[in-house]
Tab-separated table of C-alpha atoms in Angstrom:
chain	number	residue	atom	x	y	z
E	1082	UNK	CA	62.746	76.945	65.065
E	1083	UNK	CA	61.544	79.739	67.175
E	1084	UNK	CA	61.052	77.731	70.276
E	1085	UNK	CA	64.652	76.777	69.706
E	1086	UNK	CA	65.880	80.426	69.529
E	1087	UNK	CA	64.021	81.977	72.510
E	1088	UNK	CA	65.541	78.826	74.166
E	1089	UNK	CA	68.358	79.494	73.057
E	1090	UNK	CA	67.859	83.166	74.239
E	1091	UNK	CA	66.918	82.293	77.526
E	1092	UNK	CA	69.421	80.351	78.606
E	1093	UNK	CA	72.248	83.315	77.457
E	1094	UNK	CA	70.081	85.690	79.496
E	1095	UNK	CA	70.334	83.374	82.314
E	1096	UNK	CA	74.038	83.042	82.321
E	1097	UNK	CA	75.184	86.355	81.766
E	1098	UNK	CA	72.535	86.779	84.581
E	1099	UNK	CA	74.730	84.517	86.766
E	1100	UNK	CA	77.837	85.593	85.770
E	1101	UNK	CA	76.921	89.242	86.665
E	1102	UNK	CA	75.537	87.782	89.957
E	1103	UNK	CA	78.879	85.946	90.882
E	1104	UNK	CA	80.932	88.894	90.489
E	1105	UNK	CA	79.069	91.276	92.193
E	1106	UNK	CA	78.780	89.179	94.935
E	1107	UNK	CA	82.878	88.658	94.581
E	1108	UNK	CA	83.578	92.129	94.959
E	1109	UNK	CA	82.206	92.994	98.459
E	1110	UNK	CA	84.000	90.050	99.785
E	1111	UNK	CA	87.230	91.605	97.901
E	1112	UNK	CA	86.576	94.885	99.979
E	1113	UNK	CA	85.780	93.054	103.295
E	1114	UNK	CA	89.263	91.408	103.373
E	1115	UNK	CA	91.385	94.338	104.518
E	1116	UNK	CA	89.239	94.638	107.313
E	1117	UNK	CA	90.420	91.305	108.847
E	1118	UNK	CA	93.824	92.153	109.241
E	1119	UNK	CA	93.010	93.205	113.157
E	1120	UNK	CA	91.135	91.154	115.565
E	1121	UNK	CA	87.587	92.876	117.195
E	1122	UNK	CA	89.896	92.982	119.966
E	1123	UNK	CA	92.955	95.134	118.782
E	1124	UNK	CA	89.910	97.010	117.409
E	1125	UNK	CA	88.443	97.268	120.552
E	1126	UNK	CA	91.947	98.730	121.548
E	1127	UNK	CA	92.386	100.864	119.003
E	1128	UNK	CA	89.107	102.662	120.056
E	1129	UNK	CA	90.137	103.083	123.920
E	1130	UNK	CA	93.488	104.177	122.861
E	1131	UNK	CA	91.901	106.634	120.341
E	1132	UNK	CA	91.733	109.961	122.665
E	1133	UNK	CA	95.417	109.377	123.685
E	1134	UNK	CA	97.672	110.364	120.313
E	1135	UNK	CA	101.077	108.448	122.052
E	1136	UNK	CA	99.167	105.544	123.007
E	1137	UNK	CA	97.985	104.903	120.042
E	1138	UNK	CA	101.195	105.199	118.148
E	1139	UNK	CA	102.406	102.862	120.382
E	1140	UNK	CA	99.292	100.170	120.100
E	1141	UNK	CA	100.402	100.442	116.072
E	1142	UNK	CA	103.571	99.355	117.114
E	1143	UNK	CA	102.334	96.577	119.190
E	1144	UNK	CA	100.312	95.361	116.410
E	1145	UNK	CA	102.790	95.720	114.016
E	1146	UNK	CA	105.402	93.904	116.454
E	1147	UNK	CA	102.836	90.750	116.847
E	1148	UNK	CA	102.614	90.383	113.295
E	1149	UNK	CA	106.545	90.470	112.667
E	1150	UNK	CA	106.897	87.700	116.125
E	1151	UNK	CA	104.464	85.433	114.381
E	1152	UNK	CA	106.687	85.556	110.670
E	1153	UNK	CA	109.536	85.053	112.673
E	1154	UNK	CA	108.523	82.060	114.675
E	1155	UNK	CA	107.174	80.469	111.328
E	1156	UNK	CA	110.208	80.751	109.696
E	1157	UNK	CA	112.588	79.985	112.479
E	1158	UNK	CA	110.995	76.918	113.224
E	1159	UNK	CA	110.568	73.843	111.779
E	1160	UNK	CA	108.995	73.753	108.210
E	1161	UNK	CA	105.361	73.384	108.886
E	1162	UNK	CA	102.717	72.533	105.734
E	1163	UNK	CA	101.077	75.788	104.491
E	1164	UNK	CA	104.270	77.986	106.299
E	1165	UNK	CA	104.033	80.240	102.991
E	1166	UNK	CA	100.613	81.005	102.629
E	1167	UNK	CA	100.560	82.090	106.789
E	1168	UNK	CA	103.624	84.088	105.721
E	1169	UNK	CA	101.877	85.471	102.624
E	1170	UNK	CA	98.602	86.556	105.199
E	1171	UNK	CA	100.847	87.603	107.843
E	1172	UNK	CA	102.846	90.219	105.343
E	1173	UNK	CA	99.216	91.106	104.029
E	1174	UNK	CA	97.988	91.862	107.566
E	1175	UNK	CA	101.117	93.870	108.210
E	1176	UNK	CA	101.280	96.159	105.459
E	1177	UNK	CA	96.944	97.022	105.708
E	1178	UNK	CA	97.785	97.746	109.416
E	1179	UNK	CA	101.294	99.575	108.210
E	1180	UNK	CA	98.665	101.060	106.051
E	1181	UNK	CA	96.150	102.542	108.620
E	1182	UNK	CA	99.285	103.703	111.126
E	1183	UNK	CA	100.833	105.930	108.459
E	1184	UNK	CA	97.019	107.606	107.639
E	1185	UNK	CA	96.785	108.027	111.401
E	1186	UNK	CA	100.258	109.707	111.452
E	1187	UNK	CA	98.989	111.895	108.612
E	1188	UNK	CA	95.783	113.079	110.878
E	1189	UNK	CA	98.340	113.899	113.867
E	1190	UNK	CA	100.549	115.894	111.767
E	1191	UNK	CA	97.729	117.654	110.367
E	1192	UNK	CA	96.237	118.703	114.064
E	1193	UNK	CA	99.740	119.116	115.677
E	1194	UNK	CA	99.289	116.311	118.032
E	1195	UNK	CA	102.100	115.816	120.492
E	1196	UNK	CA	103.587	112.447	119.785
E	1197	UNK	CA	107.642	113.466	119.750
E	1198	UNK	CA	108.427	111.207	122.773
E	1199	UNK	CA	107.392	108.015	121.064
E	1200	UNK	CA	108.547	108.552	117.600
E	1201	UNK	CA	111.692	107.470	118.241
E	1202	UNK	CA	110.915	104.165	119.191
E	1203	UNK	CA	108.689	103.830	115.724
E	1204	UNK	CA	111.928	104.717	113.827
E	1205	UNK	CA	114.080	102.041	115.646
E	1206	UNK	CA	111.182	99.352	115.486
E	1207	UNK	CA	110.684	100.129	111.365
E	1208	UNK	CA	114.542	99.673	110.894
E	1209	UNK	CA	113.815	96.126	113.124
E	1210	UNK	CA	110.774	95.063	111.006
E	1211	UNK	CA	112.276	95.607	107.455
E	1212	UNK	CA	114.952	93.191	108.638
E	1213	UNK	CA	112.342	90.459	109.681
E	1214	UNK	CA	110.706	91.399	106.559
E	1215	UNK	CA	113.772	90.416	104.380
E	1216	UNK	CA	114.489	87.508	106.589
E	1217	UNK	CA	112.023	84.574	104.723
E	1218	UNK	CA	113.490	82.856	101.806
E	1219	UNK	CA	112.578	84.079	98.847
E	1220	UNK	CA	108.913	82.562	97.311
E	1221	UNK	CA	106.885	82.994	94.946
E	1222	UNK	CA	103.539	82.785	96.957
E	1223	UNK	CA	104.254	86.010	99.010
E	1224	UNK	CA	107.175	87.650	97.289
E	1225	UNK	CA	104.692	90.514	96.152
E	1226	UNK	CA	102.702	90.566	99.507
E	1227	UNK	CA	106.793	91.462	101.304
E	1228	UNK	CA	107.017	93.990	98.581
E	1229	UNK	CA	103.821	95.533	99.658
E	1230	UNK	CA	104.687	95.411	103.053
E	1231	UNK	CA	108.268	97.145	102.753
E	1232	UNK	CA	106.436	99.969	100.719
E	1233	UNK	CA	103.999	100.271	103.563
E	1234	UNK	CA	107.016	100.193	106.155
E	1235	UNK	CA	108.791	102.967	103.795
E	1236	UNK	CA	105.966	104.912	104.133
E	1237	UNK	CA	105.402	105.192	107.420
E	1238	UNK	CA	109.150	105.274	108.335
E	1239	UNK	CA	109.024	108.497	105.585
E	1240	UNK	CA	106.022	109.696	107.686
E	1241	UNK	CA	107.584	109.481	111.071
E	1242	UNK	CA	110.802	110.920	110.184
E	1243	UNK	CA	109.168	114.240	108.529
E	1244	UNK	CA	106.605	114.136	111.505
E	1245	UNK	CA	109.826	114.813	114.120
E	1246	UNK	CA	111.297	117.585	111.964
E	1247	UNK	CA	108.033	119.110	112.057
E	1248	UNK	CA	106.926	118.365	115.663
E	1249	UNK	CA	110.190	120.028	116.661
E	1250	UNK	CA	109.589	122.799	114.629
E	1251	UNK	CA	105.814	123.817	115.717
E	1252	UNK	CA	106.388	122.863	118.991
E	1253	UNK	CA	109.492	125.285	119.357
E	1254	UNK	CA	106.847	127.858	118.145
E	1255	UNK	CA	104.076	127.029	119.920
E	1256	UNK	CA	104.964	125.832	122.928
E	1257	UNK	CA	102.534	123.350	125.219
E	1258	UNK	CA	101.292	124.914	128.596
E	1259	UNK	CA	102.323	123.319	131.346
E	1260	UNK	CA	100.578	122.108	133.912
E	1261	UNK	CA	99.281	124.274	135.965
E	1262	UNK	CA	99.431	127.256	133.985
E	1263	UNK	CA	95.980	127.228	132.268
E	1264	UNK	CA	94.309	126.130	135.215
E	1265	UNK	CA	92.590	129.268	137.441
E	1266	UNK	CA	94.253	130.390	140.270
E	1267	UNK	CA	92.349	130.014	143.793
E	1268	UNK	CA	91.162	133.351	145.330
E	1269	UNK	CA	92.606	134.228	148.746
């Protein structure tokens, strides 16, 4: 009877063992997922357009414009197999990279980068994705993945129009040199 309870003992020790195994093996795989919404080459781009405020914004936007091309092609062609669950990934993709541009537009606000001349073209491309957005037919596989993505969009929509108000604000106070003016003049 003994034998039969350590046994028995064992073998619960072993599965909760396993079971504890499994799902901390789950949960880096969880956190390694977001990272896959941009290739090591729009990586790669993000990094050389990282000294350049503007350029960045507007590598964002190209991003974000690939993303919304590829929905729209799947859903204005013909009805492929697995068309929702490339939609689903595609909205995923859009709203972690939606995600990343709005903590970027955070940093610049908070350092006062100069970025007014492309902000503009951010608000007229979020009013242009939030209408591809909407576009799919509604389904269940990624109707809370769009949802997620629109409150991404919001957010950085929300982000760039309070970043012009207050670009135009510090920049009226503190305005940029211009060229030339910081630079030392030649002795005669």
């Amino acid at each position: 009877m003994a034998t039969t309870r350590s046994t028995l003992t064992r073998r619960r020790v072993l599965a909760l063992s396993a079971l504890s195994f499994a799902h901390l093996s789950v949960a880096p795989l969880c956190a390694q997922r977001r990272e896959s919404a941009l290739s090591d080459a729009e990586v790669e781009k993000l990094r050389d357009s990282a000294y350049n405020p503007p350029d960045r914004v507007l590598t964002f936007v190209e991003f974000l414009d690939q993303r919304i091309k590829q929905i729209e092609k799947l859903t204005g062609g013909k009805r492929q197999p697995g068309r929702e669950e490339d939609i689903h990934d595609l909205m995923e993709q859009f709203a972690s990279i939606a995600d990343d541009f709005d903590d970027n537009l955070d940093d610049y606000s908070k350092y006062h980068r100069d970025i007014r001349k492309v902000l503009p073209k951010v608000v007229s491309a979020t009013e242009r994705w939030a209408t591809s957005l909407r576009t799919p037919p509604e389904n269940a596989m990624y109707s809370v993945t769009r949802k997620l993505a629109l409150e991404s969009l919001a957010d950085v929509r929300e982000s760039v129009t309070k970043l012009i108000e207050e670009q135009k604000a510090w920049f009226l106070a503190h305005p940029p040199a211009k060229e030339g003016e910081n630079k030392p003049q030649p002795r005669s």
